[in-house]
Amino acid sequence: MLCSRATARHLARYAKRWQHTSARPALNSVTPDDIAHFAQFLPQNAILSTLSPVSVAPAEIEQYNSDWMGKYRGKSTTVLRPHTTEQVSKILKWCHERRIGVVPQGGNTGLVGGSVPIEDELILSLGNMSKVRSFDPVSGALVADAGCILEALTEHIATHDHIMPLDLGAKGSCQIGGNVSTNAGGLRLLRYGSLHGSVLGLEVVLPDGTILDNLSTLRKDNTGYDLKQLFIGAEGTLGVVTGVSILTSAAPRAVNNVILALPRFENVLPLFKSTRRHLSEILSAFEFIDRTAYELAVKHGQGKGLTNEESEGAECFVLLETSGGSKEHDEEKLNALLETLLESDPPLINTGVLSQSPTQFASLWRLREGVTEAVSKEGKAYKYDISIPLASFKDVVDATKEQLRKKGLLHENAVKHVLGYGHVGDGNLHLNIVAAAYTQEIEAALEPFVYELVSSYKGSISAEHGIGAMKTHAIHYSKSAVAVDVMKRIKHLFDPHGIMNPGKVLE
Amino acid sequence: MLCSRATARHLARYAKRWQHTSARPALNSVTPDDIAHFAQFLPQNAILSTLSPVSVAPAEIEQYNSDWMGKYRGKSTTVLRPHTTEQVSKILKWCHERRIGVVPQGGNTGLVGGSVPIEDELILSLGNMSKVRSFDPVSGALVADAGCILEALTEHIATHDHIMPLDLGAKGSCQIGGNVSTNAGGLRLLRYGSLHGSVLGLEVVLPDGTILDNLSTLRKDNTGYDLKQLFIGAEGTLGVVTGVSILTSAAPRAVNNVILALPRFENVLPLFKSTRRHLSEILSAFEFIDRTAYELAVKHGQGKGLTNEESEGAECFVLLETSGGSKEHDEEKLNALLETLLESDPPLINTGVLSQSPTQFASLWRLREGVTEAVSKEGKAYKYDISIPLASFKDVVDATKEQLRKKGLLHENAVKHVLGYGHVGDGNLHLNIVAAAYTQEIEAALEPFVYELVSSYKGSISAEHGIGAMKTHAIHYSKSAVAVDVMKRIKHLFDPHGIMNPGKVLE
């Protein structure tokens, strides 16, 4: 999920591309008078500002003003870190009246600049709201402050033998409110579904300070429009999520994984179908790695998974994971699957290796998760996080390769590799183009080519990362003009002064 | 899910209670000129009207004007049955301009009067839009016209070894567009989640005739607000759903069920926790039946499940269902669960019987599903479809009983039984009060008592049936004034003239 430092350096060079200059509603800067107002209801340690009378050094708010990649940088003077929903309400009410832009910020782990200011908006950091409000071990309903760290929640409910319905690389820093606001996907989506299904209720402070308490713990409630859904994935542009009620699941008693070597790319689809039939309810991950990605991971020390002999002649690889109630049963099912795959005529796989220990289990995951880092070590990567129909995966990789070949860019001194990997089970392909160097020529060959290609498959140009500040100009590749117009009308309905996370999601 | 005829008769007697007289926007009646306009783009057989020049007999549109229970009855003159989305668009555009109320109607199987007119609104029947547009056996994404019957879709994908994520008693008549518009729950929710998670995309005609094409087949798409969510459960008040894209699952290879007799009501909760731990991924139903409900079902010939000896001393019963990849594995897990339950100190169950044949499997389900009919045979039933925290199930039944006792109404000539059954796994309790006769006295003892009780637990007064025309006055028991206000603003945004399903959901 997270870009490497190598990528971050590239992006810093291109920094001016990320400067938004599009028309935004006229918003006011924070003044010392505003700080004085906030000090009436916020404790001293909840106000960080370079303005008087607080007057901290700019360095103290630097971490809030820029994202972890160093790709986006705002000019905010003031960070507020409220402790209660009521405080958030008072802050927004004031900012609504004063027309001060507000950027809600969780763990600040996003990849599209959604959680840092574009200009000098006020930053509303949720980190001080980090209490678990309740957990019901019978229903699995967890209610928590928006600022709770995902990993802390995971640990909290692990003591009750439950797991969160989502897991991300950034779990040690990201917050549940941010997860909800960005509709985070992650590694468990195939099994536990999206947050639109698992979030039971939300507490949201609307832009004018009104508190919308919809913090239900019910699985079923058909009383009117399901308002919480609007805030899931709205990236803080419609209000501030301050509390989350989410359905967690009983922890599986056993997990297994297996790596499969496939002779041909075309086998991925029949393999996926066969796997869903054999493993249905225990399948928890189906991750695809093409040969190039596999070799880069091996080359750059991300593990191996298979011997040279086993991997020989394979065009691509699949990592399967199962989560179930019985290790023995799950292994039996996996073995039955492997037999079926090997006995197909011609066989769908060359070989399949089932992990035999927790160490092997972890090492197979490291191979898959290490592709990102390996790619960055290999060269300069152009990364596209796209959703397309499974049947089109190969076509998209091939078409991109062909486009670069046609432009004379497919050689050692320009583009070295075009590769695909990702969450096949979710239709989510990470298309990576690894170049010797970032050049305008390669970029011009790729954009809008890739966006148009994705659009031609009715795909999504952002499967899980969101729009943020980065892709507002490209939303029309995935959404119709009618849809964007409706979104804008909804935005205006909730936030007529345009104070909430200005410049994000919608232009 | 569906009320019996006995209940319907009662409700007809109380018919005036269901006549809405609340203020509605000024809407126009359909005129012969409108019919002439519709005839320009609709085939002859798509227009049913008592107005000239079509002039059918009123009896021909009677089935559209009233619901299946005979509880709600409108006075519409005109039913349009378009074949295409474009035709729906032209109809709405005209009605929007002419300010004619429109009631979208699917299978007309609802229980709250959501799909029949209150006055003489035009009825838009989706039944002629019944094509499967596509099915992808790799991803499981099914795209279908809104008018497709749920059972037809179930059969269509069964040939590809897939199942729909929902199953309802009304499946032979209800339509997928209606399922989505009412956010139907049903029997598979525990396993496959709500439609908010499984619907991938929608095609909706907005009240002004604009077509919102959001018919994605992607599992992941984070490009802006998830607009489709607004129409799931909006009961046709924000637009007309004309196409649905939905994620279906690989069919389980084995199903099992088991009936458990519990010595005490209090054991249901620890039993549910233990079951989730043991069966996690294969648990597909956890249905609760209290002793009274069980005995009524047995008495009225709905099957038995257990011998008298086995059921003796049990305060309540639980029906468990598993759906998994291997009958042998699932039975092993079920047996391990049963052992644990019997070996608890004291045992959580008196006895548990695993069905040994498809006939027994069906008969256990008939016992559970037959409670509704048995209750109606026993007397006059007051029925409440509520969601409350699992821990409060017993308290709600007990408090209701106590309320009736205090009012001197708990005896053979007034209230004979207070009983509870339902989808415990979803937190959805069907609270039934069986009386010798319907009386104002009993009703006054129950309402608003039950609504207030549900509200005190932050529960839902409508877990799965919706609001329709029946409960608009009671929505505030489950939703805050802020939430209702936001809903009204959204309604106004989409439908400023108030033509869509007037008088439904919001007062």
XYZ file of N, CA and C in Angstrom, chain B residues 334-478:
435
model
N -19.801 -29.412 13.363
C -21.065 -29.366 14.102
C -21.038 -30.324 15.283
N -20.497 -31.515 15.070
C -20.427 -32.486 16.168
C -19.527 -31.994 17.288
N -18.407 -31.373 16.904
C -17.508 -30.820 17.927
C -18.223 -29.735 18.716
N -18.998 -28.919 18.015
C -19.770 -27.876 18.696
C -20.764 -28.499 19.666
N -21.506 -29.495 19.194
C -22.511 -30.128 20.054
C -21.879 -30.720 21.305
N -20.719 -31.355 21.132
C -20.023 -31.908 22.298
C -19.686 -30.818 23.297
N -19.115 -29.716 22.795
C -18.765 -28.609 23.680
C -19.986 -28.098 24.431
N -21.096 -27.977 23.722
C -22.306 -27.437 24.344
C -22.829 -28.370 25.438
N -22.752 -29.675 25.162
C -23.261 -30.650 26.132
C -22.320 -30.798 27.320
N -21.032 -30.570 27.069
C -20.052 -30.754 28.139
C -19.849 -29.504 28.992
N -20.482 -28.389 28.594
C -20.393 -27.197 29.445
C -20.976 -27.530 30.810
N -20.559 -26.786 31.806
C -21.063 -27.055 33.146
C -21.703 -25.791 33.693
N -23.047 -25.697 33.758
C -24.002 -26.723 33.309
C -24.117 -26.721 31.781
N -24.638 -27.805 31.197
C -24.729 -27.879 29.737
C -25.546 -26.721 29.165
N -25.097 -26.184 28.018
C -25.835 -25.075 27.406
C -27.097 -25.568 26.710
N -27.104 -26.834 26.319
C -28.293 -27.372 25.650
C -28.724 -28.678 26.313
N -30.014 -28.987 26.179
C -30.507 -30.293 26.635
C -30.209 -31.349 25.582
N -30.431 -30.971 24.338
C -30.244 -31.929 23.269
C -30.044 -31.186 21.952
N -29.446 -31.865 20.967
C -29.266 -31.291 19.644
C -29.428 -32.376 18.609
N -30.220 -32.105 17.595
C -30.463 -33.126 16.581
C -30.044 -32.609 15.207
N -29.129 -33.348 14.579
C -28.599 -32.980 13.271
C -29.470 -33.646 12.206
N -29.903 -32.875 11.212
C -30.744 -33.484 10.172
C -29.916 -34.482 9.371
N -30.563 -35.614 9.043
C -29.832 -36.715 8.410
C -30.181 -36.884 6.942
N -31.116 -36.095 6.450
C -31.545 -36.253 5.058
C -32.094 -34.920 4.561
N -32.177 -34.755 3.244
C -32.774 -33.525 2.713
C -34.190 -33.313 3.247
N -34.930 -34.395 3.479
C -36.293 -34.262 4.002
C -36.266 -33.674 5.416
N -35.362 -34.215 6.226
C -35.253 -33.682 7.587
C -34.769 -32.232 7.581
N -33.841 -31.959 6.675
C -33.325 -30.587 6.546
C -34.478 -29.627 6.275
N -35.310 -30.003 5.283
C -36.442 -29.151 4.925
C -37.445 -29.055 6.065
N -37.610 -30.146 6.803
C -38.628 -30.137 7.855
C -38.203 -29.241 9.016
N -36.914 -29.174 9.301
C -36.460 -28.254 10.358
C -36.713 -26.804 9.947
N -36.456 -26.519 8.676
C -36.725 -25.155 8.215
C -38.220 -24.854 8.244
N -39.039 -25.883 7.929
C -40.483 -25.641 7.916
C -40.967 -25.283 9.315
N -40.380 -25.921 10.315
C -40.743 -25.607 11.698
C -40.494 -24.121 11.986
N -39.312 -23.649 11.644
C -38.985 -22.240 11.895
C -39.843 -21.302 11.061
N -39.935 -21.607 9.777
C -40.685 -20.706 8.891
C -42.189 -20.799 9.123
N -42.624 -21.902 9.731
C -44.059 -22.083 9.954
C -44.598 -21.359 11.175
N -43.707 -20.750 11.966
C -44.175 -20.067 13.178
C -45.172 -18.964 12.817
N -44.867 -18.220 11.754
C -45.736 -17.120 11.330
C -47.164 -17.609 11.110
N -47.271 -18.694 10.352
C -48.601 -19.195 10.038
C -49.290 -19.732 11.303
N -48.494 -20.440 12.129
C -49.061 -20.998 13.362
C -49.606 -19.899 14.258
N -48.878 -18.816 14.378
C -49.298 -17.690 15.217
C -50.646 -17.152 14.724
N -50.784 -17.047 13.413
C -52.023 -16.510 12.855
C -53.190 -17.457 13.085
N -52.908 -18.755 13.064
C -53.980 -19.715 13.317
C -54.431 -19.663 14.780
N -53.497 -19.307 15.662
C -53.775 -19.334 17.090
C -54.646 -18.167 17.541
N -54.505 -17.024 16.876
C -55.266 -15.862 17.315
C -54.929 -14.647 16.480
N -55.211 -13.506 17.032
C -54.940 -12.244 16.351
C -53.565 -11.746 16.800
N -52.681 -11.544 15.845
C -51.292 -11.250 16.219
C -50.911 -9.786 16.011
N -50.332 -9.211 17.026
C -49.651 -7.921 16.893
C -48.183 -8.248 16.650
N -47.647 -7.771 15.507
C -46.308 -8.192 15.118
C -45.360 -7.004 15.065
N -44.211 -7.160 15.703
C -43.191 -6.112 15.654
C -41.887 -6.687 15.105
N -41.372 -6.056 14.055
C -40.137 -6.500 13.391
C -39.030 -5.559 13.823
N -38.295 -5.954 14.854
C -37.360 -5.001 15.461
C -35.913 -5.509 15.480
N -34.993 -4.564 15.485
C -33.576 -4.866 15.732
C -33.199 -4.300 17.082
N -32.633 -5.130 17.904
C -32.131 -4.665 19.197
C -30.852 -5.429 19.506
N -30.025 -4.913 20.441
C -28.825 -5.672 20.794
C -29.227 -7.074 21.251
N -28.445 -8.077 20.862
C -28.774 -9.452 21.211
C -29.028 -9.615 22.708
N -28.228 -8.897 23.489
C -28.320 -9.059 24.939
C -29.679 -8.630 25.481
N -30.452 -7.896 24.691
C -31.717 -7.354 25.194
C -32.940 -8.144 24.750
N -32.734 -9.186 23.960
C -33.872 -9.962 23.449
C -34.849 -10.355 24.560
N -34.291 -10.991 25.580
C -35.149 -11.501 26.646
C -35.846 -10.355 27.376
N -35.092 -9.297 27.629
C -35.655 -8.158 28.366
C -36.857 -7.575 27.625
N -36.758 -7.501 26.304
C -37.843 -6.899 25.535
C -39.094 -7.771 25.591
N -38.917 -9.080 25.453
C -40.071 -9.985 25.550
C -40.668 -9.894 26.965
N -39.796 -9.952 27.967
C -40.271 -9.898 29.352
C -40.958 -8.573 29.673
N -40.366 -7.478 29.231
C -40.938 -6.164 29.533
C -42.306 -6.015 28.871
N -42.443 -6.554 27.680
C -43.725 -6.468 26.985
C -44.783 -7.289 27.736
N -44.369 -8.476 28.170
C -45.271 -9.331 28.940
C -45.697 -8.611 30.231
N -44.720 -8.008 30.905
C -44.991 -7.326 32.167
C -45.934 -6.133 31.951
N -45.715 -5.423 30.874
C -46.578 -4.278 30.550
C -48.037 -4.742 30.397
N -48.214 -5.867 29.700
C -49.571 -6.381 29.478
C -50.171 -6.918 30.788
N -49.306 -7.520 31.605
C -49.772 -8.029 32.902
C -50.251 -6.876 33.777
N -49.424 -5.834 33.831
C -49.767 -4.663 34.652
C -51.099 -4.049 34.226
N -51.344 -4.099 32.918
C -52.595 -3.520 32.406
C -53.761 -4.513 32.540
N -53.471 -5.658 33.171
C -54.536 -6.657 33.368
C -54.967 -7.324 32.077
N -54.057 -7.412 31.125
C -54.442 -7.933 29.808
C -53.833 -9.292 29.503
N -53.126 -9.868 30.481
C -52.462 -11.140 30.203
C -53.311 -12.302 30.695
N -54.365 -12.611 29.964
C -55.216 -13.756 30.311
C -55.910 -14.256 29.040
N -56.526 -15.409 29.171
C -57.059 -16.143 28.015
C -57.989 -15.292 27.133
N -58.698 -14.332 27.728
C -59.644 -13.550 26.929
C -59.051 -12.277 26.330
N -57.783 -12.015 26.643
C -57.141 -10.825 26.059
C -55.880 -11.302 25.331
N -54.698 -11.108 25.949
C -53.465 -11.580 25.312
C -53.142 -12.994 25.790
N -53.097 -13.922 24.848
C -52.861 -15.319 25.212
C -51.368 -15.653 25.282
N -50.599 -15.080 24.363
C -49.170 -15.387 24.321
C -48.354 -14.147 23.953
N -47.189 -14.049 24.554
C -46.174 -13.096 24.079
C -44.976 -13.942 23.712
N -44.537 -13.844 22.473
C -43.461 -14.735 22.059
C -42.449 -14.017 21.162
N -41.287 -14.637 21.106
C -40.226 -14.054 20.293
C -39.572 -15.116 19.439
N -39.263 -14.764 18.207
C -38.503 -15.653 17.317
C -37.849 -14.771 16.277
N -36.931 -15.346 15.515
C -36.340 -14.524 14.459
C -34.877 -14.799 14.234
N -34.264 -13.858 13.511
C -32.880 -13.989 13.070
C -31.950 -13.481 14.166
N -31.697 -14.304 15.178
C -30.835 -13.872 16.274
C -29.475 -13.436 15.738
N -28.996 -14.180 14.741
C -27.689 -13.876 14.170
C -27.593 -12.461 13.625
N -28.731 -11.889 13.237
C -28.729 -10.519 12.711
C -29.236 -9.509 13.737
N -29.544 -9.966 14.944
C -30.106 -9.053 15.940
C -31.541 -8.665 15.645
N -32.221 -9.484 14.881
C -33.573 -9.143 14.405
C -34.598 -10.044 15.090
N -35.368 -9.449 15.995
C -36.372 -10.203 16.755
C -37.767 -9.928 16.202
N -38.521 -10.995 15.974
C -39.941 -10.838 15.673
C -40.687 -11.023 16.987
N -41.160 -9.915 17.520
C -41.902 -9.931 18.773
C -43.381 -10.031 18.426
N -44.016 -11.106 18.867
C -45.431 -11.324 18.521
C -46.282 -11.360 19.783
N -47.395 -10.687 19.728
C -48.355 -10.714 20.824
C -49.634 -11.325 20.255
N -49.998 -12.509 20.772
C -51.154 -13.213 20.220
C -52.356 -13.007 21.139
N -53.387 -12.372 20.592
C -54.559 -12.024 21.391
C -55.791 -12.798 20.928
N -56.783 -12.817 21.798
C -58.050 -13.458 21.425
C -58.741 -12.620 20.354
N -58.592 -11.323 20.455
C -59.188 -10.412 19.469
C -58.381 -9.120 19.457
N -58.471 -8.410 18.346
C -57.827 -7.092 18.303
C -58.681 -6.118 19.075
N -58.070 -5.421 20.031
C -58.840 -4.405 20.766
C -58.011 -3.134 20.896
N -58.718 -2.037 21.031
C -58.043 -0.746 21.216
C -57.234 -0.769 22.501
N -57.742 -1.501 23.486
C -57.091 -1.560 24.791
C -55.697 -2.193 24.686
N -55.641 -3.325 23.968
C -54.345 -3.998 23.813
C -53.402 -3.113 22.996
N -53.960 -2.554 21.936
C -53.116 -1.710 21.093
C -52.550 -0.527 21.877
N -53.416 0.062 22.705
C -52.963 1.207 23.508
C -51.902 0.783 24.516
N -51.982 -0.465 24.962
C -50.961 -0.957 25.891
C -49.640 -1.215 25.167
N -49.719 -1.508 23.877
C -48.517 -1.876 23.122
C -47.837 -0.696 22.425
N -48.635 0.270 22.015
C -48.052 1.399 21.278
C -48.378 2.704 21.949
N -47.446 3.575 22.145
C -46.065 3.490 21.660
C -45.122 2.700 22.554
N -45.665 1.937 23.538
C -44.794 1.239 24.491
C -43.643 0.486 23.792
N -43.987 -0.344 22.808
C -42.942 -1.156 22.156
C -41.940 -0.260 21.415
N -42.453 0.748 20.696
C -41.542 1.653 19.971
C -40.589 2.352 20.951
N -41.143 2.771 22.085
C -40.302 3.461 23.078
C -39.271 2.513 23.680
N -39.721 1.286 23.901
C -38.816 0.268 24.440
C -37.658 0.035 23.462
N -37.992 -0.156 22.201
C -36.973 -0.365 21.169
C -36.034 0.838 21.120
N -36.626 1.998 21.174
C -35.844 3.233 21.122
C -34.880 3.329 22.305
N -35.310 2.856 23.486
C -34.456 2.939 24.672
C -33.214 2.055 24.525
N -33.293 1.064 23.643
C -32.127 0.216 23.377
C -31.382 0.681 22.130
N -31.704 1.866 21.629
C -31.136 2.373 20.374
C -31.391 1.364 19.252
N -32.542 0.729 19.297
C -32.868 -0.296 18.313
C -33.546 0.278 17.089
N -33.968 -0.612 16.197
C -34.661 -0.182 14.992
C -36.097 -0.682 15.047
N -37.024 0.225 14.728
C -38.437 -0.167 14.715
C -38.782 -0.885 13.419
N -37.844 -0.927 12.492
C -38.061 -1.701 11.273
C -36.746 -2.305 10.835
N -36.528 -3.544 11.219
C -35.255 -4.194 10.924
C -35.108 -4.475 9.446
N -36.189 -5.003 8.817
C -36.043 -5.362 7.416
C -37.229 -4.987 6.538
N -38.356 -4.590 7.132
C -39.539 -4.335 6.304
C -39.579 -2.943 5.684
N -38.825 -2.022 6.240
C -38.852 -0.659 5.711
C -39.889 0.218 6.391
N -40.028 1.436 5.863
C -40.951 2.431 6.431
C -42.237 2.497 5.600
N -42.085 2.572 4.283
C -43.242 2.617 3.397
C -44.204 3.721 3.774
N -45.486 3.406 3.683
C -46.522 4.361 4.103
C -46.891 4.120 5.563
N -46.497 2.959 6.088
C -46.993 2.508 7.387
C -46.330 3.188 8.584
N -45.015 3.432 8.493
C -44.325 3.870 9.706
C -43.695 5.255 9.597
N -44.150 6.068 8.624
C -43.541 7.399 8.490
C -43.662 8.184 9.800
N -44.762 7.966 10.521
C -44.955 8.717 11.768
C -44.033 8.231 12.881
N -43.428 7.059 12.699
C -42.663 6.456 13.802
C -41.157 6.478 13.568
N -40.714 7.038 12.445
C -39.287 6.985 12.093
C -38.419 7.596 13.198
N -38.961 8.595 13.909
C -38.156 9.272 14.937
C -37.812 8.372 16.117
N -38.498 7.223 16.241
C -38.107 6.303 17.319
C -36.752 5.657 17.020
N -36.372 5.625 15.756
C -35.083 5.005 15.400
C -34.066 5.993 14.856
